[in-house]
Amino acid sequence: MMTTNLTSLLNQYRTEKRCLAGFNINDIYDLHAVALAANELDLPFMAMTYPPVAELNGTYLCRKMVDGFEKIANNKIYLHLDHSTSVDLCKQAIDDGYDSVMIDGSHHDLKTNIQMTREVVDYARSAGVTVEAEIGKIMGRDVVVQSEDDYLASVADVIALCEEAGPNIVAVGIGTAHGFTPTTPKIHFERLQAIANAVPNPLVLHGGTGIADEDIQKAITMGIAKINIGTIVHTTYMREAHTRINKDVQSAYPPFIMKEVIPEVQAVVLDRLKAVNPHL
Ligand code: 13P
């Protein structure tokens, strides 16, 4: 019997070597596409708002938007705040009913990361909200690294973060990068295994767009219970919308454009869901 409590579900997934897919969504149209794709495989999923989405629309409206999809989705949609570097934004999302928040203190020293994570964990506890922390770094975008030590999560640091701050789930830097990368990222599986041996927490794999299917599947057998997928969703959305709007900008009408864009995004999401769930 599957639980719907997110922390319990992720613990169960880690034990069963399964994985919840989280998709970075930006509005009602890409969320619609993800919900339809998840329905095709009868799966729950996580709708993740990056801080710019949460700040532009407000966490209250994001919550209401996802609530509205209960009539469309066949399974649970978990709403998550992704990569918040702000403790206050995490608190706001918790107050507005998010299922899960990520406090990303990975750019700070370990002590500060632990402090920030602990503050969010303490705040989230009574609301029963899942907290994700990050240790090590996910490369790409503005994260510049000089050596492996700059991004690889150290096992000792993961243990310290888990024991002293108590997050429910942990994103670990093991070589993946956000966005499209010129070459397939080299995942440090031996480090992932060492981390998984050291802590019982479900682990999170970021940078889902650029990771090879077989690497995703291998990581799931080693403790990854949640994967984040973003860039492939929004770039498909923007490209497909752009192509159609460009045909005749004067007569471009959003619902007609989106009616054609949604299936394109849905197909990409379905493809990633199949990579995460090869048994389906
Ligand atoms: P991608 O944009 O590479 O899919 O990564 C998304 C992510 O990890 C969000 O936290």
PDB file of C-alpha atoms in Angstrom, residues 18-131:
ATOM      1  CA  ARG A  18      12.119   3.557  -6.792  1.00  0.00           C
ATOM      2  CA  CYS A  19      12.183   7.260  -7.511  1.00  0.00           C
ATOM      3  CA  LEU A  20       9.762  10.201  -7.535  1.00  0.00           C
ATOM      4  CA  ALA A  21      10.228  12.545 -10.485  1.00  0.00           C
ATOM      5  CA  GLY A  22      10.111  16.259  -9.738  1.00  0.00           C
ATOM      6  CA  PHE A  23       9.552  18.681 -12.614  1.00  0.00           C
ATOM      7  CA  ASN A  24      10.315  22.394 -12.471  1.00  0.00           C
ATOM      8  CA  ILE A  25       7.122  24.068 -13.652  1.00  0.00           C
ATOM      9  CA  ASN A  26       6.509  27.709 -14.369  1.00  0.00           C
ATOM     10  CA  ASP A  27       2.817  28.124 -14.963  1.00  0.00           C
ATOM     11  CA  ILE A  28      -0.499  26.409 -15.560  1.00  0.00           C
ATOM     12  CA  TYR A  29       0.432  25.208 -19.053  1.00  0.00           C
ATOM     13  CA  ASP A  30       3.587  23.261 -18.309  1.00  0.00           C
ATOM     14  CA  LEU A  31       2.000  21.939 -15.122  1.00  0.00           C
ATOM     15  CA  HIS A  32      -0.908  20.738 -17.265  1.00  0.00           C
ATOM     16  CA  ALA A  33       1.504  18.941 -19.588  1.00  0.00           C
ATOM     17  CA  VAL A  34       3.304  17.233 -16.700  1.00  0.00           C
ATOM     18  CA  ALA A  35       0.013  16.151 -15.109  1.00  0.00           C
ATOM     19  CA  LEU A  36      -1.179  14.578 -18.370  1.00  0.00           C
ATOM     20  CA  ALA A  37       2.120  12.720 -18.833  1.00  0.00           C
ATOM     21  CA  ALA A  38       2.032  11.412 -15.242  1.00  0.00           C
ATOM     22  CA  ASN A  39      -1.533  10.214 -15.826  1.00  0.00           C
ATOM     23  CA  GLU A  40      -0.360   8.179 -18.810  1.00  0.00           C
ATOM     24  CA  LEU A  41       1.878   6.130 -16.485  1.00  0.00           C
ATOM     25  CA  ASP A  42      -0.436   6.450 -13.467  1.00  0.00           C
ATOM     26  CA  LEU A  43       2.286   8.072 -11.352  1.00  0.00           C
ATOM     27  CA  PRO A  44       2.406  10.735  -8.654  1.00  0.00           C
ATOM     28  CA  PHE A  45       4.893  13.532  -9.302  1.00  0.00           C
ATOM     29  CA  MET A  46       6.394  16.614  -7.757  1.00  0.00           C
ATOM     30  CA  ALA A  47       5.647  20.069  -9.161  1.00  0.00           C
ATOM     31  CA  MET A  48       8.657  22.214  -8.287  1.00  0.00           C
ATOM     32  CA  THR A  49       8.688  26.002  -8.306  1.00  0.00           C
ATOM     33  CA  TYR A  50      12.020  27.757  -8.454  1.00  0.00           C
ATOM     34  CA  PRO A  51      12.216  30.930  -6.309  1.00  0.00           C
ATOM     35  CA  PRO A  52      11.561  33.289  -9.278  1.00  0.00           C
ATOM     36  CA  VAL A  53       8.262  31.488  -9.954  1.00  0.00           C
ATOM     37  CA  ALA A  54       7.322  31.486  -6.259  1.00  0.00           C
ATOM     38  CA  GLU A  55       8.294  35.155  -5.891  1.00  0.00           C
ATOM     39  CA  LEU A  56       6.554  36.368  -9.061  1.00  0.00           C
ATOM     40  CA  ASN A  57       3.267  34.605  -8.403  1.00  0.00           C
ATOM     41  CA  GLY A  58       3.407  34.180  -4.647  1.00  0.00           C
ATOM     42  CA  THR A  59       3.522  30.817  -2.912  1.00  0.00           C
ATOM     43  CA  TYR A  60      -0.201  31.105  -2.095  1.00  0.00           C
ATOM     44  CA  LEU A  61      -1.167  31.230  -5.769  1.00  0.00           C
ATOM     45  CA  CYS A  62       1.250  28.399  -6.629  1.00  0.00           C
ATOM     46  CA  ARG A  63      -0.457  26.292  -3.967  1.00  0.00           C
ATOM     47  CA  LYS A  64      -3.915  27.124  -5.359  1.00  0.00           C
ATOM     48  CA  MET A  65      -2.782  26.356  -8.906  1.00  0.00           C
ATOM     49  CA  VAL A  66      -1.598  22.893  -7.920  1.00  0.00           C
ATOM     50  CA  ASP A  67      -4.770  22.329  -5.862  1.00  0.00           C
ATOM     51  CA  GLY A  68      -6.779  23.050  -8.987  1.00  0.00           C
ATOM     52  CA  PHE A  69      -5.061  20.179 -10.768  1.00  0.00           C
ATOM     53  CA  GLU A  70      -6.501  17.640  -8.338  1.00  0.00           C
ATOM     54  CA  LYS A  71      -9.387  17.239 -10.770  1.00  0.00           C
ATOM     55  CA  ILE A  72      -7.025  16.503 -13.679  1.00  0.00           C
ATOM     56  CA  ALA A  73      -4.300  14.406 -12.004  1.00  0.00           C
ATOM     57  CA  ASN A  74      -5.052  10.763 -11.241  1.00  0.00           C
ATOM     58  CA  ASN A  75      -2.436  10.676  -8.487  1.00  0.00           C
ATOM     59  CA  LYS A  76      -0.997  13.019  -5.907  1.00  0.00           C
ATOM     60  CA  ILE A  77       0.940  16.102  -6.983  1.00  0.00           C
ATOM     61  CA  TYR A  78       3.463  17.218  -4.371  1.00  0.00           C
ATOM     62  CA  LEU A  79       4.268  20.934  -4.436  1.00  0.00           C
ATOM     63  CA  HIS A  80       7.924  21.734  -3.740  1.00  0.00           C
ATOM     64  CA  LEU A  81       9.954  24.924  -3.417  1.00  0.00           C
ATOM     65  CA  ASP A  82      13.200  24.232  -5.272  1.00  0.00           C
ATOM     66  CA  HIS A  83      16.641  25.681  -4.494  1.00  0.00           C
ATOM     67  CA  SER A  84      15.567  28.373  -2.080  1.00  0.00           C
ATOM     68  CA  THR A  85      18.617  30.108  -0.671  1.00  0.00           C
ATOM     69  CA  SER A  86      16.273  32.083   1.581  1.00  0.00           C
ATOM     70  CA  VAL A  87      15.053  30.712   4.912  1.00  0.00           C
ATOM     71  CA  ASP A  88      12.219  33.280   4.839  1.00  0.00           C
ATOM     72  CA  LEU A  89      10.945  32.087   1.467  1.00  0.00           C
ATOM     73  CA  CYS A  90      10.929  28.502   2.795  1.00  0.00           C
ATOM     74  CA  LYS A  91       8.875  29.664   5.790  1.00  0.00           C
ATOM     75  CA  GLN A  92       6.455  31.477   3.492  1.00  0.00           C
ATOM     76  CA  ALA A  93       6.008  28.339   1.367  1.00  0.00           C
ATOM     77  CA  ILE A  94       5.447  26.243   4.500  1.00  0.00           C
ATOM     78  CA  ASP A  95       2.829  28.746   5.728  1.00  0.00           C
ATOM     79  CA  ASP A  96       1.079  28.586   2.366  1.00  0.00           C
ATOM     80  CA  GLY A  97       0.841  24.807   2.391  1.00  0.00           C
ATOM     81  CA  TYR A  98       3.712  23.546   0.251  1.00  0.00           C
ATOM     82  CA  ASP A  99       4.336  19.818   0.726  1.00  0.00           C
ATOM     83  CA  SER A 100       8.081  20.219   0.577  1.00  0.00           C
ATOM     84  CA  VAL A 101      10.790  22.892   0.581  1.00  0.00           C
ATOM     85  CA  MET A 102      14.458  22.851  -0.315  1.00  0.00           C
ATOM     86  CA  ILE A 103      16.788  25.073   1.659  1.00  0.00           C
ATOM     87  CA  ASP A 104      19.944  25.318  -0.402  1.00  0.00           C
ATOM     88  CA  GLY A 105      22.810  26.306   1.859  1.00  0.00           C
ATOM     89  CA  SER A 106      25.384  24.589  -0.326  1.00  0.00           C
ATOM     90  CA  HIS A 107      27.096  27.854  -1.244  1.00  0.00           C
ATOM     91  CA  HIS A 108      27.890  28.547   2.391  1.00  0.00           C
ATOM     92  CA  ASP A 109      30.347  26.855   4.720  1.00  0.00           C
ATOM     93  CA  LEU A 110      29.113  23.681   6.404  1.00  0.00           C
ATOM     94  CA  LYS A 111      28.342  25.388   9.717  1.00  0.00           C
ATOM     95  CA  THR A 112      26.104  27.996   8.061  1.00  0.00           C
ATOM     96  CA  ASN A 113      24.478  25.353   5.843  1.00  0.00           C
ATOM     97  CA  ILE A 114      23.630  23.328   8.951  1.00  0.00           C
ATOM     98  CA  GLN A 115      22.245  26.406  10.740  1.00  0.00           C
ATOM     99  CA  MET A 116      20.032  27.430   7.816  1.00  0.00           C
ATOM    100  CA  THR A 117      18.794  23.881   7.273  1.00  0.00           C
ATOM    101  CA  ARG A 118      18.069  23.430  10.960  1.00  0.00           C
ATOM    102  CA  GLU A 119      16.026  26.629  11.100  1.00  0.00           C
ATOM    103  CA  VAL A 120      13.843  25.412   8.235  1.00  0.00           C
ATOM    104  CA  VAL A 121      13.581  21.878   9.672  1.00  0.00           C
ATOM    105  CA  ASP A 122      12.409  23.298  13.024  1.00  0.00           C
ATOM    106  CA  TYR A 123       9.838  25.499  11.283  1.00  0.00           C
ATOM    107  CA  ALA A 124       8.579  22.717   8.992  1.00  0.00           C
ATOM    108  CA  ARG A 125       8.204  20.059  11.673  1.00  0.00           C
ATOM    109  CA  SER A 126       4.816  21.012  13.120  1.00  0.00           C
ATOM    110  CA  ALA A 127       3.395  21.526   9.607  1.00  0.00           C
ATOM    111  CA  GLY A 128       4.637  18.088   8.531  1.00  0.00           C
ATOM    112  CA  VAL A 129       6.431  19.578   5.528  1.00  0.00           C
ATOM    113  CA  THR A 130       9.333  17.650   3.967  1.00  0.00           C
ATOM    114  CA  VAL A 131      12.687  19.466   3.979  1.00  0.00           C
TER     115      VAL A 131
END
